Amino acid sequence: DIQMTQSPTTLSASVGDRVTITCRASQSISGWLAWYQQKPGKAPKLLIYEASSLESGVPSRFSGSGSGTEFTLTISSLQPDDFATYYCQQYNSYWTFGQGTKVEIK
Amino acid sequence: EVQLVQSGAEVKEPGESLKISCEGSGYSFTSYWIGWVRQMPGKGLEWMGIIWPGDSDTRYSPSFQGQVTISADKSISTAYLQWSSLKASDTAMYYCARQSGAARRFFDYWGQGTLVTVSS
């Protein structure tokens, strides 16, 4: 099984901050990684796929990078709507999610 | 517009059986895999299994193999997740999600979730 480890678990930030979340895979997954945003009581929403491709309709302040075992999600300027929990997901071999990173208001 | 609409919340007792559903619309239901994802209270997302509605080819996560059954009825564009004997530890939100494509194996559309509560 491929394990996914996100860091940090919780991130406190202010509106306008640049925010970076890291996701590490236990073995190489090439670029087969997606990022999702989840708000309380809602289903996850796809943000990024294939590590760096922005899903249609997602604001350009979101970006993804990485390959192999190390990946990052960056929010260039945090907006009030971005306070949520973010999950990475590998789809190289079946599917595994990271444990999530909660972005909260500082 | 692609939509996945799940059945409503359920409250069950331990030992009871349950089948929840996920109806797809706005796309060719038989041409995309449908997956199921569990989210226990206050916890993260766990992939449970996936089905190809075209021929009901199904794959399970080892963690859920033998614990649940995934099925589909392509005539009504609906996928199902069922339990034969619920446990309190099955209390969770369950989501269905569509795999984007054969070579694009992320989940692009999600259902709204079905909350299952198992309590005596």
PDB file of N, CA and C in Angstrom, chain B residues 11-55:
ATOM      1  N   VAL B  11     -30.365   5.996  10.189  1.00  0.00           N
ATOM      2  CA  VAL B  11     -30.067   5.646  11.586  1.00  0.00           C
ATOM      3  C   VAL B  11     -30.436   4.182  11.761  1.00  0.00           C
ATOM      4  N   LYS B  12     -29.467   3.385  12.137  1.00  0.00           N
ATOM      5  CA  LYS B  12     -29.676   1.944  12.243  1.00  0.00           C
ATOM      6  C   LYS B  12     -29.121   1.436  13.563  1.00  0.00           C
ATOM      7  N   GLU B  13     -29.552   0.231  13.913  1.00  0.00           N
ATOM      8  CA  GLU B  13     -29.031  -0.432  15.105  1.00  0.00           C
ATOM      9  C   GLU B  13     -27.954  -1.437  14.695  1.00  0.00           C
ATOM     10  N   PRO B  14     -27.042  -1.728  15.607  1.00  0.00           N
ATOM     11  CA  PRO B  14     -26.017  -2.750  15.303  1.00  0.00           C
ATOM     12  C   PRO B  14     -26.666  -4.063  14.890  1.00  0.00           C
ATOM     13  N   GLY B  15     -26.066  -4.684  13.864  1.00  0.00           N
ATOM     14  CA  GLY B  15     -26.584  -5.947  13.365  1.00  0.00           C
ATOM     15  C   GLY B  15     -27.553  -5.810  12.211  1.00  0.00           C
ATOM     16  N   GLU B  16     -28.100  -4.617  11.992  1.00  0.00           N
ATOM     17  CA  GLU B  16     -29.028  -4.418  10.893  1.00  0.00           C
ATOM     18  C   GLU B  16     -28.282  -4.333   9.563  1.00  0.00           C
ATOM     19  N   SER B  17     -29.018  -4.545   8.494  1.00  0.00           N
ATOM     20  CA  SER B  17     -28.458  -4.399   7.153  1.00  0.00           C
ATOM     21  C   SER B  17     -28.819  -3.031   6.596  1.00  0.00           C
ATOM     22  N   LEU B  18     -28.067  -2.609   5.568  1.00  0.00           N
ATOM     23  CA  LEU B  18     -28.302  -1.293   4.989  1.00  0.00           C
ATOM     24  C   LEU B  18     -27.744  -1.256   3.583  1.00  0.00           C
ATOM     25  N   LYS B  19     -28.454  -0.545   2.696  1.00  0.00           N
ATOM     26  CA  LYS B  19     -27.981  -0.311   1.338  1.00  0.00           C
ATOM     27  C   LYS B  19     -28.223   1.156   1.034  1.00  0.00           C
ATOM     28  N   ILE B  20     -27.155   1.892   0.723  1.00  0.00           N
ATOM     29  CA  ILE B  20     -27.294   3.289   0.337  1.00  0.00           C
ATOM     30  C   ILE B  20     -26.992   3.426  -1.147  1.00  0.00           C
ATOM     31  N   SER B  21     -27.495   4.516  -1.737  1.00  0.00           N
ATOM     32  CA  SER B  21     -27.400   4.623  -3.192  1.00  0.00           C
ATOM     33  C   SER B  21     -26.781   5.929  -3.649  1.00  0.00           C
ATOM     34  N   CYS B  22     -26.401   5.927  -4.919  1.00  0.00           N
ATOM     35  CA  CYS B  22     -25.753   7.072  -5.567  1.00  0.00           C
ATOM     36  C   CYS B  22     -26.220   7.078  -7.020  1.00  0.00           C
ATOM     37  N   GLU B  23     -27.062   8.023  -7.379  1.00  0.00           N
ATOM     38  CA  GLU B  23     -27.599   8.088  -8.735  1.00  0.00           C
ATOM     39  C   GLU B  23     -26.849   9.118  -9.562  1.00  0.00           C
ATOM     40  N   GLY B  24     -26.336   8.689 -10.706  1.00  0.00           N
ATOM     41  CA  GLY B  24     -25.612   9.583 -11.589  1.00  0.00           C
ATOM     42  C   GLY B  24     -26.493  10.121 -12.694  1.00  0.00           C
ATOM     43  N   SER B  25     -26.243  11.370 -13.087  1.00  0.00           N
ATOM     44  CA  SER B  25     -26.980  11.964 -14.208  1.00  0.00           C
ATOM     45  C   SER B  25     -26.084  12.982 -14.904  1.00  0.00           C
ATOM     46  N   GLY B  26     -26.471  13.305 -16.140  1.00  0.00           N
ATOM     47  CA  GLY B  26     -25.725  14.302 -16.897  1.00  0.00           C
ATOM     48  C   GLY B  26     -24.504  13.771 -17.607  1.00  0.00           C
ATOM     49  N   TYR B  27     -24.318  12.457 -17.608  1.00  0.00           N
ATOM     50  CA  TYR B  27     -23.185  11.848 -18.315  1.00  0.00           C
ATOM     51  C   TYR B  27     -23.525  10.370 -18.558  1.00  0.00           C
ATOM     52  N   SER B  28     -22.680   9.694 -19.317  1.00  0.00           N
ATOM     53  CA  SER B  28     -22.882   8.277 -19.587  1.00  0.00           C
ATOM     54  C   SER B  28     -22.446   7.450 -18.384  1.00  0.00           C
ATOM     55  N   PHE B  29     -23.414   6.983 -17.604  1.00  0.00           N
ATOM     56  CA  PHE B  29     -23.131   6.335 -16.321  1.00  0.00           C
ATOM     57  C   PHE B  29     -22.255   5.100 -16.490  1.00  0.00           C
ATOM     58  N   THR B  30     -22.405   4.397 -17.600  1.00  0.00           N
ATOM     59  CA  THR B  30     -21.666   3.148 -17.791  1.00  0.00           C
ATOM     60  C   THR B  30     -20.239   3.356 -18.272  1.00  0.00           C
ATOM     61  N   SER B  31     -19.820   4.603 -18.458  1.00  0.00           N
ATOM     62  CA  SER B  31     -18.491   4.882 -19.011  1.00  0.00           C
ATOM     63  C   SER B  31     -17.496   5.453 -18.014  1.00  0.00           C
ATOM     64  N   TYR B  32     -17.867   5.506 -16.759  1.00  0.00           N
ATOM     65  CA  TYR B  32     -16.993   6.038 -15.719  1.00  0.00           C
ATOM     66  C   TYR B  32     -17.081   5.164 -14.465  1.00  0.00           C
ATOM     67  N   TRP B  33     -15.907   4.926 -13.860  1.00  0.00           N
ATOM     68  CA  TRP B  33     -15.886   4.241 -12.580  1.00  0.00           C
ATOM     69  C   TRP B  33     -16.538   5.124 -11.511  1.00  0.00           C
ATOM     70  N   ILE B  34     -17.221   4.484 -10.545  1.00  0.00           N
ATOM     71  CA  ILE B  34     -17.767   5.173  -9.378  1.00  0.00           C
ATOM     72  C   ILE B  34     -17.104   4.589  -8.134  1.00  0.00           C
ATOM     73  N   GLY B  35     -16.534   5.457  -7.324  1.00  0.00           N
ATOM     74  CA  GLY B  35     -15.888   5.020  -6.097  1.00  0.00           C
ATOM     75  C   GLY B  35     -16.697   5.412  -4.870  1.00  0.00           C
ATOM     76  N   TRP B  36     -16.380   4.748  -3.762  1.00  0.00           N
ATOM     77  CA  TRP B  36     -16.990   5.084  -2.471  1.00  0.00           C
ATOM     78  C   TRP B  36     -15.879   5.449  -1.485  1.00  0.00           C
ATOM     79  N   VAL B  37     -16.151   6.487  -0.695  1.00  0.00           N
ATOM     80  CA  VAL B  37     -15.162   7.029   0.246  1.00  0.00           C
ATOM     81  C   VAL B  37     -15.828   7.195   1.608  1.00  0.00           C
ATOM     82  N   ARG B  38     -15.157   6.731   2.648  1.00  0.00           N
ATOM     83  CA  ARG B  38     -15.673   6.870   4.012  1.00  0.00           C
ATOM     84  C   ARG B  38     -14.990   8.026   4.729  1.00  0.00           C
ATOM     85  N   GLN B  39     -15.760   8.739   5.532  1.00  0.00           N
ATOM     86  CA  GLN B  39     -15.198   9.763   6.409  1.00  0.00           C
ATOM     87  C   GLN B  39     -15.832   9.599   7.791  1.00  0.00           C
ATOM     88  N   MET B  40     -15.077   9.042   8.703  1.00  0.00           N
ATOM     89  CA  MET B  40     -15.562   8.880  10.060  1.00  0.00           C
ATOM     90  C   MET B  40     -15.601  10.241  10.758  1.00  0.00           C
ATOM     91  N   PRO B  41     -16.407  10.380  11.800  1.00  0.00           N
ATOM     92  CA  PRO B  41     -16.568  11.701  12.444  1.00  0.00           C
ATOM     93  C   PRO B  41     -15.240  12.337  12.824  1.00  0.00           C
ATOM     94  N   GLY B  42     -15.006  13.536  12.313  1.00  0.00           N
ATOM     95  CA  GLY B  42     -13.802  14.286  12.628  1.00  0.00           C
ATOM     96  C   GLY B  42     -12.532  13.747  12.023  1.00  0.00           C
ATOM     97  N   LYS B  43     -12.648  12.803  11.105  1.00  0.00           N
ATOM     98  CA  LYS B  43     -11.465  12.152  10.534  1.00  0.00           C
ATOM     99  C   LYS B  43     -11.319  12.425   9.043  1.00  0.00           C
ATOM    100  N   GLY B  44     -10.317  11.790   8.440  1.00  0.00           N
ATOM    101  CA  GLY B  44     -10.007  12.016   7.033  1.00  0.00           C
ATOM    102  C   GLY B  44     -10.766  11.087   6.102  1.00  0.00           C
ATOM    103  N   LEU B  45     -10.356  11.126   4.845  1.00  0.00           N
ATOM    104  CA  LEU B  45     -11.019  10.384   3.769  1.00  0.00           C
ATOM    105  C   LEU B  45     -10.335   9.034   3.550  1.00  0.00           C
ATOM    106  N   GLU B  46     -11.149   8.003   3.377  1.00  0.00           N
ATOM    107  CA  GLU B  46     -10.637   6.654   3.136  1.00  0.00           C
ATOM    108  C   GLU B  46     -11.336   6.059   1.917  1.00  0.00           C
ATOM    109  N   TRP B  47     -10.528   5.599   0.940  1.00  0.00           N
ATOM    110  CA  TRP B  47     -11.110   4.961  -0.228  1.00  0.00           C
ATOM    111  C   TRP B  47     -11.540   3.540   0.134  1.00  0.00           C
ATOM    112  N   MET B  48     -12.795   3.198  -0.220  1.00  0.00           N
ATOM    113  CA  MET B  48     -13.357   1.904   0.139  1.00  0.00           C
ATOM    114  C   MET B  48     -13.348   0.916  -1.029  1.00  0.00           C
ATOM    115  N   GLY B  49     -13.714   1.401  -2.196  1.00  0.00           N
ATOM    116  CA  GLY B  49     -13.823   0.520  -3.344  1.00  0.00           C
ATOM    117  C   GLY B  49     -14.343   1.293  -4.531  1.00  0.00           C
ATOM    118  N   ILE B  50     -14.401   0.589  -5.671  1.00  0.00           N
ATOM    119  CA  ILE B  50     -14.797   1.253  -6.897  1.00  0.00           C
ATOM    120  C   ILE B  50     -15.460   0.248  -7.823  1.00  0.00           C
ATOM    121  N   ILE B  51     -16.395   0.723  -8.651  1.00  0.00           N
ATOM    122  CA  ILE B  51     -17.125  -0.159  -9.541  1.00  0.00           C
ATOM    123  C   ILE B  51     -17.233   0.458 -10.926  1.00  0.00           C
ATOM    124  N   TRP B  52     -17.157  -0.402 -11.945  1.00  0.00           N
ATOM    125  CA  TRP B  52     -17.406  -0.005 -13.327  1.00  0.00           C
ATOM    126  C   TRP B  52     -18.844  -0.409 -13.622  1.00  0.00           C
ATOM    127  N   PRO B  53     -19.755   0.565 -13.685  1.00  0.00           N
ATOM    128  CA  PRO B  53     -21.170   0.198 -13.843  1.00  0.00           C
ATOM    129  C   PRO B  53     -21.491  -0.554 -15.133  1.00  0.00           C
ATOM    130  N   GLY B  54     -20.629  -0.444 -16.114  1.00  0.00           N
ATOM    131  CA  GLY B  54     -20.883  -1.109 -17.389  1.00  0.00           C
ATOM    132  C   GLY B  54     -20.992  -2.618 -17.266  1.00  0.00           C
ATOM    133  N   ASP B  55     -20.099  -3.211 -16.433  1.00  0.00           N
ATOM    134  CA  ASP B  55     -20.141  -4.662 -16.258  1.00  0.00           C
ATOM    135  C   ASP B  55     -20.033  -5.076 -14.787  1.00  0.00           C
TER     136      ASP B  55
END
